[in-house]
Amino acid sequence: MAYSTTMTEDKDSWRPDSWQACNASQQPVYSDHAQVGDVVERLGKLPPLVTSWEVEALRDHIAAAQAGEAFVLQGGDCAETFADCRSEIIAQKLKILLQMSLVLLYGLQKPIIRIGRMGGQYAKPRSADMETRDGMSLPSFRGDLVNRGDFTPEDRVPDPELMLRGYERAALTLNFIRSLIDGGFADLHHPENWDLDWVQHSPLADEYHEITGAISKSLDFFESISGNQVHATRRIEFYTSHEGLQLPYEQAQTRFLKHRGKWYNLCTHFPWIGMRTAAVDDAHVEYFRGIVNPMGIKLGPGMTADWLLGLIEKLNPDNVPGRLTLIHRFGAEAVEDGLPRLIETVAATDARVLWMCDPMHGNTESSSTGLKTRRFENILAELEASFRIHRDMGTWLGGVHFELTGENVTECTGGARGLKDTDLERAYHTQVDPRLNYEQAMEMAMLLAGLRR
Ligand code: PEP
Ligand code: CO
């Protein structure tokens, strides 16, 4: 049964709910469709989380990155959780992203566009619909937006009300981020405000403070000789993103803005499509083609030239600058083989895209102690290979995509402290994929910026 959104105008028979006529993978099976419809309607009446002018601004920034004039840093949890909607966790995540962006700004000498995997990254694709433990099979956990993680029949039932709870937490998260930024938290004149407690004890602390000191000094110098404040550095821009997976949720806040004559998804600035849901004729691509937000598409080893060209044609038929970001995630080994042919495929057209590397999702493995982990050196190796391949082929790798947290977790091995498999149990908290901890993320930014001694 359909959950429809009130229509203002038609566009090539696309509607916010036209995806419902297509095959939709990775969707939960709700038992009560009327209840889903009711939730979508209630969600749609709530005020939006983001505005169309922010969405437009981000698309322009990404267009600049496509032209090699800016660089995108996208990062955050694999899966945000409702329980982690807490001030310290949000502030720490914002801090690490700000610190990384500062290091990248200094090292790359380009404006850095910051996009959090925040304020809605609550739904996860799963490799199997069901999970079996001790002979009992229950629906897989699909993220807090869909069902609950505990392994009981009640918890695993998909509950439409969770979309409302998720929307509320996304709003709380964004409200806090916006207030922190407006209050001067991100003022480049005072990077000491962003220090996390344990940066003081990090082997990287000296290097980091040298960088922030140098930036503060050059700002002061510039301002004293010009007599002007560098306004842009007092308040920064910060954008949100999540995988646009749970389609009733995405549909609910999809609005036609009369003054712009276009449809926007107003629950995030930058939604992306995972490869598992990127079949050209399927529901997700149908939904995404009708909204004007800038968007990402994840590309892995299974992506073919025809498939990619089909996606580009359907999602950006007018070749709008800033519209498409191709996020490749091959893994350190497969990238050498897989990336060049996709670059060639796109280069043979006049399609405008931003190339971004996600060095996390192709490098997941099992530790010797049976935990899902990623090695720092493999993440770095994929990044280095990707930069080299793009440089050799004359394309600009204009962004990176990380799973990270501002907490001192032990989920990925390696880095300056040389975390080993046996260290992982100490603070392994992730709900889905292993994240870089604060220090590993900082180190990665320093290496990326070419600033590590
Ligand atoms: C993710 O970004 O969390 C994710 C599931 O990635 P991918 O779809 O690329 O595996
Ligand atoms: Co993930």
CSV table of N, CA and C in Angstrom, one decimal, residues 92 96 195-205 405-409 417 436-441:
chain,number,residue,atom,x,y,z
A,92,GLN,N,32.3,16.1,20.7
A,92,GLN,CA,33.6,15.5,20.4
A,92,GLN,C,33.7,15.1,18.9
A,96,ILE,N,36.5,16.7,16.3
A,96,ILE,CA,37.5,15.9,15.5
A,96,ILE,C,37.4,16.3,14.1
A,195,ASP,N,40.2,21.5,21.5
A,195,ASP,CA,41.1,20.4,22.0
A,195,ASP,C,40.3,19.4,22.8
A,196,LEU,N,40.5,18.1,22.5
A,196,LEU,CA,39.9,17.1,23.3
A,196,LEU,C,40.9,16.7,24.4
A,197,ASP,N,40.4,16.3,25.6
A,197,ASP,CA,41.3,16.1,26.7
A,197,ASP,C,42.5,15.3,26.4
A,198,TRP,N,42.3,14.2,25.7
A,198,TRP,CA,43.4,13.3,25.6
A,198,TRP,C,44.4,13.7,24.4
A,199,VAL,N,44.1,14.8,23.7
A,199,VAL,CA,45.1,15.2,22.7
A,199,VAL,C,46.4,15.6,23.4
A,200,GLN,N,46.2,16.1,24.7
A,200,GLN,CA,47.4,16.5,25.5
A,200,GLN,C,48.4,15.3,25.7
A,201,HIS,N,47.8,14.1,25.7
A,201,HIS,CA,48.7,12.9,26.0
A,201,HIS,C,49.1,12.2,24.7
A,202,SER,N,48.7,12.7,23.6
A,202,SER,CA,48.9,12.0,22.4
A,202,SER,C,50.4,12.2,21.8
A,203,PRO,N,50.9,11.2,21.2
A,203,PRO,CA,52.2,11.4,20.6
A,203,PRO,C,52.2,12.4,19.4
A,204,LEU,N,50.9,12.8,19.0
A,204,LEU,CA,50.8,13.7,17.9
A,204,LEU,C,50.6,15.1,18.4
A,205,ALA,N,50.5,15.3,19.7
A,205,ALA,CA,50.1,16.6,20.3
A,205,ALA,C,50.9,17.8,19.8
A,405,THR,N,35.2,8.6,15.2
A,405,THR,CA,34.5,9.1,16.3
A,405,THR,C,35.4,10.0,17.1
A,406,GLY,N,34.9,10.9,17.9
A,406,GLY,CA,35.8,11.7,18.8
A,406,GLY,C,36.1,11.0,20.1
A,407,GLU,N,35.7,9.7,20.2
A,407,GLU,CA,35.9,9.0,21.5
A,407,GLU,C,37.2,8.2,21.4
A,408,ASN,N,37.7,7.8,22.5
A,408,ASN,CA,39.0,7.0,22.6
A,408,ASN,C,38.6,5.5,22.5
A,409,VAL,N,38.0,5.1,21.3
A,409,VAL,CA,37.7,3.7,21.2
A,409,VAL,C,38.8,2.9,20.6
A,417,ARG,N,49.9,4.8,18.0
A,417,ARG,CA,50.0,4.0,19.2
A,417,ARG,C,50.1,2.5,19.0
A,436,LEU,N,37.7,4.9,13.1
A,436,LEU,CA,39.0,5.4,13.6
A,436,LEU,C,38.7,6.2,14.9
A,437,ASN,N,39.6,6.0,15.9
A,437,ASN,CA,39.4,6.9,17.1
A,437,ASN,C,40.0,8.2,16.8
A,438,TYR,N,39.8,9.1,17.8
A,438,TYR,CA,40.2,10.5,17.7
A,438,TYR,C,41.7,10.6,17.2
A,439,GLU,N,42.5,9.9,17.8
A,439,GLU,CA,44.0,10.0,17.5
A,439,GLU,C,44.3,9.5,16.1
A,440,GLN,N,43.7,8.3,15.8
A,440,GLN,CA,43.9,7.7,14.4
A,440,GLN,C,43.4,8.7,13.4
A,441,ALA,N,42.3,9.3,13.6
A,441,ALA,CA,41.7,10.2,12.7
A,441,ALA,C,42.6,11.4,12.4
